[in-house]
Amino acid sequence: MDHDTAARTTLIRTASEAGSRVFATILTRSPISRIDIARQTGLSQAAVTKAVSPLVAAGLVDAPPATQRDGNPGRPAAPVSIVPDAMVMLGVKVNVDEVIGVATDLATNVLVSESRPLAAHDPGAATDAIAAVVSALEEALGDKTDAIAGIGVSVSGDVDTSSGVVRESAIMGWSDEPFGADLQERLGRPVTLENDVHALTVGEHWFGVGLGTESFAIVTIGRGIGSGLHLNGQVVTGAYGVSGEIGHLPLADPSRICPCGRRGCVEAVASTPAIEASLSAALGRDVGIDEAVQLAHAGDAAADAAFREAAALVGTAIATLVNLTGPELVIIGGEGVADFDLYDATLRDAFAAHAFGAAARCRIVVRPHTFQDWARGAAAAAIQSLVR
Amino acid sequence: MDHDTAARTTLIRTASEAGSRVFATILTRSPISRIDIARQTGLSQAAVTKAVSPLVAAGLVDAPPATQRDGNPGRPAAPVSIVPDAMVMLGVKVNVDEVIGVATDLATNVLVSESRPLAAHDPGAATDAIAAVVSALEEALGDKTDAIAGIGVSVSGDVDTSSGVVRESAIMGWSDEPFGADLQERLGRPVTLENDVHALTVGEHWFGVGLGTESFAIVTIGRGIGSGLHLNGQVVTGAYGVSGEIGHLPLADPSRICPCGRRGCVEAVASTPAIEASLSAALGRDVGIDEAVQLAHAGDAAADAAFREAAALVGTAIATLVNLTGPELVIIGGEGVADFDLYDATLRDAFAAHAFGAAARCRIVVRPHTFQDWARGAAAAAIQSLVR
């Protein structure tokens, strides 16, 4: 980290609450006038001007000189903007078979991207793969490496961000793993560990379709089934770091046992491995998800039934989430949306059957996030962690 | 409304966003120092002092003169307090067989309380009963009647607070009922219509055990089953006015049809009428809830089974709520808690079986809200509606 980046990081971390709020508002809404910042934050214009000034001096925020026309330098109506180049953040998503990393600027624009396969699932192998991705990103960044402020890393499961511990990750097979601290030591950079769907939710609020909406949920389908909630303008992280565990709502028949050990979880029926297991049992042979998709598209009754069962349960789970939290928008993502035609009608029917009253007005949209988007979400979560 | 009350109401309603935030903070945390208000709101101390000043001038907030000892009048560390007597608010809870009303001061202390039976369920009968309760409250208030700023009315169901329409209330049998506007015309006072559990959640944040906790849920059991969510320091109202509909989560067998028309709702099994119906079917005769409780306490197997089925489903529903939103605390209320011994162990076992990871640390406490508490919640919601 060069001197400028260190000074900027310190400035953000040690800002007053008003200063943090002003910076967070500029980050997510840049360009924005000081008047609008005051409106968004509830601060006086004088307080906003006072908070903006050190950000400008540190090169984090750009306040353009007044135009010839109004001849009134620094007038509050002139918009201020984030300086994207002021900092570089790395974001890494750990998948079950691959590690994907991006380097972004302060506006979460992706500068470079790298990935490495993950042959084994133990934390050591994941650390090695992340270190290799980070090295490759650093090489690709060249001179900009000095501007790296830290790394956001996102993993599926119950992640305690404050301590950097992965408490439980069924997909990775980890429990009580001090992954954040180990990574930080290995990489020599600040590491922010986050649940992957929470990180995607933070990212979606910044750069995605959720932008401007105060209440939305992301629901991801595929190998795991997760969700992230953004209500009243804030991500819901849970008092104990757990929230959005839509894959572990007890909506399925209790005879279906989830890999997590609980009965009747949504994932026990609707995850990719559950669809594979259900179809394999029906056909009496091992069927992978790619073949399952082909069979369903070809009209195979057993494959069709397996996807319908999964889709109905996901639609019911979304109705459950919507009845409880009433968002304006649900964004469906995850690798399963590549074959969303197999889910669409059944999922929406089940949602309609169980959504309560006006909550049913919630729009459901599908968004095929790339793995880069997930890594970008990890970078966004790390940028956000500087502010809070 | 006398001149003072009208002026105070106008001042609150037309305050800047900073002014509103300062007043809301004083309302819920009074007495509080200006320094702590600045900390809570993120405003500068100068902005807080500026916002407090008109509230003091209008008699809404008390800023005591400095003590002899420090001799520094108006120093920011001296706490400011709400003036409870500055305003009176009425709160009314509409039950299926009774209307309960309270008059509270600005700190939601109950001044007087009145109730009237509700013989019929149509909106006209409810309006008559509310008018009678309001008249009785006014008489009891005497001179203080002039200080009434408005009325909060809470009803079970899907309530659109902004338009004052009860969109759907299964318990009352109403749909798309412009109840708020009709009441306002009848009473000649501003009416704030709210979902009853949302109102109780607002009240609980102010005067209840949830105070100081940024994330809690209230779950009510009894004739209806509802919930209210308070996350990240704010009540979750839902983008379309619906949230916390825990009674209509599709967690029961689809063969169980809910009075709302949907299949598998929690209320279809766990509400008081559902317990009555289930036990009546088992015993081949009509059994009311009081007899059901007696039979269960006497060890009757069928009654025991009916309560266990209800308790297991409520526990499963609480786990669902907790897995999604991760609160620190769940408060169980509603008239059903009078017989909570019949629910306790089974409910907690079901919660433990389905709560995910660290979310399971959420504490579950029982709080026997009186109907007065519900009415007080309606008054709190009306006070809050002045601010927002």
Coordinates of N, CA and C in Angstrom, one line a residue, chain A residues 17-18 21 38-44 47 158 167-168 215 227 229 231-232 234-236 238-240 242-246 248-251 260 262-263 316 320-328 353-359 361-363, chain B residues 17-18 21 39-44 47 158 167-168 215 227 229 231-232 234-240 242-246 248-251 260 262-263 316 320-328 353-359 361-363:
Chain A
E17 N -19.0 9.9 12.4 CA -20.1 9.2 11.8 C -20.7 10.0 10.6
A18 N -20.7 11.4 10.8 CA -21.2 12.2 9.7 C -20.3 12.0 8.5
R21 N -21.0 8.7 6.8 CA -22.3 8.7 6.0 C -22.2 9.5 4.7
A38 N -27.1 16.2 1.6 CA -27.7 16.7 2.9 C -29.1 16.1 3.0
R39 N -29.8 16.0 1.9 CA -31.1 15.4 1.9 C -31.1 13.9 2.3
Q40 N -30.1 13.2 1.6 CA -30.0 11.8 1.9 C -29.6 11.4 3.3
T41 N -28.7 12.2 3.8 CA -28.1 11.9 5.1 C -28.8 12.6 6.3
G42 N -29.6 13.6 6.0 CA -30.2 14.4 7.0 C -29.3 15.3 7.7
L43 N -28.1 15.5 7.1 CA -27.1 16.5 7.7 C -27.4 17.9 7.2
S44 N -26.9 18.9 7.9 CA -27.0 20.2 7.3 C -26.0 20.4 6.2
A47 N -22.6 20.9 7.4 CA -22.0 19.7 7.9 C -21.5 18.9 6.7
D158 N -22.2 -19.9 6.7 CA -22.4 -19.0 7.9 C -21.0 -18.4 8.2
R167 N -18.0 -20.1 10.1 CA -18.5 -21.0 11.2 C -19.0 -22.3 10.6
E168 N -19.7 -22.3 9.4 CA -20.2 -23.5 8.8 C -20.3 -23.2 7.3
S215 N -35.7 -1.6 -1.0 CA -36.0 -2.9 -0.4 C -36.0 -4.0 -1.5
S227 N -30.0 -16.4 0.0 CA -30.6 -15.1 -0.3 C -30.0 -14.0 0.5
L229 N -30.9 -9.9 1.8 CA -32.0 -9.0 2.0 C -31.5 -7.6 2.2
L231 N -33.2 -4.1 3.2 CA -34.5 -3.6 3.6 C -34.3 -2.2 4.2
N232 N -35.2 -1.3 4.0 CA -35.1 0.1 4.5 C -33.7 0.7 4.2
Q234 N -30.8 -0.8 3.8 CA -29.6 -1.4 4.5 C -29.6 -2.9 4.3
V235 N -28.4 -3.5 4.1 CA -28.3 -5.0 4.1 C -28.7 -5.5 5.5
V236 N -29.5 -6.6 5.5 CA -29.8 -7.3 6.8 C -28.7 -8.4 7.0
G238 N -28.1 -9.8 10.1 CA -28.4 -10.7 11.2 C -27.6 -10.4 12.4
A239 N -28.2 -10.4 13.6 CA -27.6 -10.1 14.8 C -26.4 -11.0 15.1
Y240 N -26.4 -12.2 14.6 CA -25.3 -13.1 14.8 C -24.7 -13.5 13.5
V242 N -26.0 -14.3 10.7 CA -26.7 -15.2 9.8 C -28.0 -14.6 9.4
S243 N -28.4 -14.6 8.1 CA -29.6 -14.1 7.6 C -29.8 -14.6 6.2
G244 N -31.0 -14.5 5.7 CA -31.2 -14.9 4.3 C -31.0 -16.4 4.0
E245 N -31.1 -17.2 5.0 CA -30.8 -18.6 4.8 C -32.1 -19.3 4.2
I246 N -32.5 -18.9 3.0 CA -33.7 -19.4 2.4 C -33.5 -20.9 2.0
H248 N -32.4 -23.0 3.8 CA -32.6 -23.8 5.0 C -33.9 -23.5 5.7
L249 N -34.9 -23.1 4.9 CA -36.3 -22.9 5.5 C -36.9 -24.3 5.4
P250 N -37.6 -24.7 6.5 CA -38.2 -26.0 6.6 C -39.5 -26.2 5.8
L251 N -39.4 -26.0 4.5 CA -40.6 -26.0 3.6 C -40.9 -27.3 2.9
C260 N -27.0 -30.4 5.5 CA -26.7 -29.7 6.7 C -27.2 -30.5 7.9
R262 N -30.4 -31.0 8.8 CA -31.7 -30.7 9.2 C -32.7 -31.4 8.3
R263 N -34.0 -31.5 8.7 CA -35.0 -32.1 7.9 C -35.9 -31.0 7.2
T316 N -42.3 -21.3 -3.5 CA -42.9 -21.2 -2.2 C -42.0 -20.5 -1.2
T320 N -42.5 -17.1 1.0 CA -42.3 -17.0 2.4 C -41.5 -15.8 2.8
L321 N -40.4 -15.6 2.0 CA -39.5 -14.4 2.2 C -40.3 -13.1 2.0
V322 N -41.1 -13.1 1.0 CA -41.9 -11.9 0.6 C -43.0 -11.6 1.7
N323 N -43.7 -12.7 2.1 CA -44.7 -12.5 3.2 C -44.1 -11.9 4.5
L324 N -42.9 -12.3 4.8 CA -42.3 -11.8 6.0 C -41.7 -10.4 5.8
T325 N -41.0 -10.2 4.7 CA -40.2 -8.9 4.6 C -40.7 -7.9 3.6
G326 N -41.7 -8.3 2.7 CA -42.3 -7.3 1.9 C -41.4 -6.5 0.9
P327 N -40.4 -7.1 0.2 CA -39.6 -6.3 -0.6 C -40.4 -5.8 -1.9
E328 N -39.7 -4.8 -2.6 CA -40.3 -4.3 -3.8 C -39.9 -5.3 -5.0
A353 N -49.5 -18.6 -5.5 CA -50.4 -19.4 -4.6 C -50.2 -19.0 -3.2
H354 N -49.0 -18.6 -2.8 CA -48.7 -18.4 -1.4 C -48.4 -17.0 -1.0
A355 N -48.2 -16.1 -2.0 CA -47.9 -14.7 -1.6 C -49.2 -14.0 -1.0
F356 N -49.0 -13.2 0.1 CA -50.1 -12.8 0.8 C -50.4 -11.3 0.5
G357 N -51.7 -11.1 0.1 CA -52.2 -9.7 -0.1 C -51.3 -8.9 -1.0
A358 N -51.1 -7.6 -0.7 CA -50.4 -6.7 -1.5 C -48.9 -7.1 -1.6
A359 N -48.4 -8.0 -0.8 CA -47.0 -8.4 -0.9 C -46.8 -9.1 -2.2
R361 N -47.5 -8.1 -5.0 CA -47.1 -7.1 -6.1 C -45.6 -7.1 -6.3
C362 N -44.8 -7.7 -5.4 CA -43.4 -7.8 -5.5 C -43.0 -8.4 -6.9
R363 N -42.1 -7.6 -7.6 CA -41.7 -8.1 -8.9 C -40.6 -9.2 -8.7
Chain B
E17 N -35.4 17.2 7.6 CA -35.1 15.8 7.9 C -34.3 15.7 9.2
A18 N -33.3 16.7 9.3 CA -32.5 16.7 10.5 C -33.4 16.9 11.8
R21 N -35.3 13.8 12.6 CA -34.5 12.8 13.2 C -34.1 13.1 14.7
R39 N -24.4 11.7 18.2 CA -23.9 10.4 18.0 C -24.9 9.5 17.3
Q40 N -26.1 9.5 17.8 CA -27.2 8.6 17.3 C -27.6 9.0 15.9
T41 N -27.6 10.3 15.6 CA -28.2 10.7 14.3 C -27.1 11.0 13.3
G42 N -25.8 11.1 13.7 CA -24.8 11.4 12.8 C -24.7 12.9 12.5
L43 N -25.5 13.7 13.1 CA -25.5 15.1 12.9 C -24.4 15.8 13.7
S44 N -24.0 17.0 13.3 CA -23.0 17.7 14.1 C -23.7 18.2 15.3
A47 N -25.7 21.2 14.5 CA -27.0 20.9 13.9 C -28.0 20.5 14.9
D158 N -54.1 -6.9 6.3 CA -53.3 -6.1 5.3 C -53.8 -4.7 5.3
R167 N -57.0 -3.4 3.3 CA -57.1 -4.1 2.1 C -57.7 -5.5 2.3
E168 N -57.3 -6.2 3.4 CA -57.9 -7.5 3.7 C -57.7 -7.8 5.1
S215 N -32.5 -5.2 16.6 CA -33.1 -6.2 15.8 C -33.9 -7.2 16.6
S227 N -46.7 -11.3 13.0 CA -45.4 -10.9 13.5 C -45.1 -9.5 13.0
L229 N -41.5 -7.0 12.5 CA -40.0 -7.1 12.4 C -39.4 -5.7 12.7
L231 N -35.7 -4.3 12.3 CA -34.3 -4.7 11.9 C -33.5 -3.5 11.6
N232 N -32.2 -3.5 11.9 CA -31.3 -2.4 11.7 C -31.9 -1.1 12.3
Q234 N -35.1 -0.2 12.5 CA -36.3 0.3 11.9 C -37.3 -0.8 11.8
V235 N -38.6 -0.4 11.9 CA -39.7 -1.4 11.6 C -39.7 -1.7 10.1
V236 N -39.9 -2.9 9.8 CA -40.0 -3.3 8.4 C -41.5 -3.3 8.1
T237 N -41.9 -2.4 7.2 CA -43.3 -2.3 6.9 C -43.7 -2.9 5.6
G238 N -42.7 -3.2 4.8 CA -43.0 -3.8 3.5 C -43.2 -2.8 2.4
A239 N -42.6 -3.0 1.2 CA -42.8 -2.0 0.2 C -44.2 -1.7 -0.2
Y240 N -45.1 -2.7 0.0 CA -46.5 -2.5 -0.3 C -47.4 -2.6 1.0
V242 N -47.2 -4.7 3.4 CA -47.4 -6.1 4.0 C -46.0 -6.6 4.4
S243 N -45.9 -7.1 5.6 CA -44.7 -7.8 6.1 C -45.1 -8.5 7.3
G244 N -44.2 -9.4 7.8 CA -44.4 -10.1 9.0 C -45.6 -11.1 9.0
E245 N -46.0 -11.5 7.8 CA -47.2 -12.3 7.8 C -46.9 -13.8 8.1
I246 N -46.4 -14.0 9.3 CA -45.9 -15.3 9.7 C -47.1 -16.3 9.7
H248 N -49.2 -16.6 7.5 CA -49.5 -17.1 6.2 C -48.3 -17.6 5.5
L249 N -47.3 -18.2 6.3 CA -46.2 -18.9 5.6 C -46.7 -20.3 5.3
P250 N -46.4 -20.8 4.2 CA -46.9 -22.1 3.8 C -46.1 -23.3 4.4
L251 N -46.1 -23.4 5.7 CA -45.3 -24.4 6.4 C -46.2 -25.7 6.8
C260 N -58.0 -17.7 4.8 CA -57.6 -16.7 3.8 C -57.8 -17.3 2.4
R262 N -55.8 -19.7 1.2 CA -54.5 -20.3 0.7 C -54.3 -21.7 1.4
R263 N -53.4 -22.5 0.8 CA -53.2 -23.8 1.4 C -52.0 -23.8 2.3
T316 N -41.5 -23.9 14.2 CA -41.0 -24.0 12.9 C -41.0 -22.6 12.1
T320 N -38.1 -20.2 10.7 CA -38.1 -19.6 9.4 C -37.8 -18.1 9.4
L321 N -38.5 -17.4 10.3 CA -38.3 -16.0 10.4 C -36.9 -15.7 10.8
V322 N -36.4 -16.5 11.7 CA -35.0 -16.2 12.3 C -33.9 -16.5 11.2
N323 N -34.1 -17.6 10.5 CA -33.1 -18.0 9.4 C -33.1 -16.9 8.4
L324 N -34.2 -16.3 8.1 CA -34.2 -15.2 7.1 C -33.7 -13.9 7.6
T325 N -34.1 -13.5 8.8 CA -33.8 -12.1 9.2 C -32.8 -12.0 10.4
G326 N -32.5 -13.1 11.0 CA -31.5 -13.1 12.0 C -31.6 -12.1 13.2
P327 N -32.8 -12.0 13.8 CA -32.9 -11.0 14.9 C -32.2 -11.5 16.2
E328 N -32.0 -10.6 17.1 CA -31.3 -10.9 18.4 C -32.3 -11.5 19.3
A353 N -34.7 -27.4 16.1 CA -34.5 -28.4 15.0 C -34.3 -27.7 13.7
H354 N -34.8 -26.5 13.5 CA -34.8 -25.8 12.2 C -34.0 -24.5 12.1
A355 N -33.6 -24.0 13.3 CA -32.8 -22.8 13.3 C -31.4 -23.1 12.7
F356 N -30.9 -22.2 11.9 CA -29.6 -22.4 11.2 C -28.5 -21.7 11.8
G357 N -27.4 -22.5 12.1 CA -26.1 -22.0 12.5 C -26.3 -21.0 13.7
A358 N -25.6 -19.9 13.6 CA -25.5 -18.9 14.7 C -26.8 -18.2 14.9
A359 N -27.7 -18.3 13.9 CA -29.1 -17.6 14.0 C -29.8 -18.2 15.2
R361 N -28.9 -18.7 18.1 CA -28.6 -18.0 19.4 C -29.7 -17.0 19.7
C362 N -30.6 -16.6 18.8 CA -31.7 -15.7 19.0 C -32.4 -16.2 20.2
R363 N -32.6 -15.3 21.2 CA -33.4 -15.6 22.4 C -34.9 -15.5 22.1

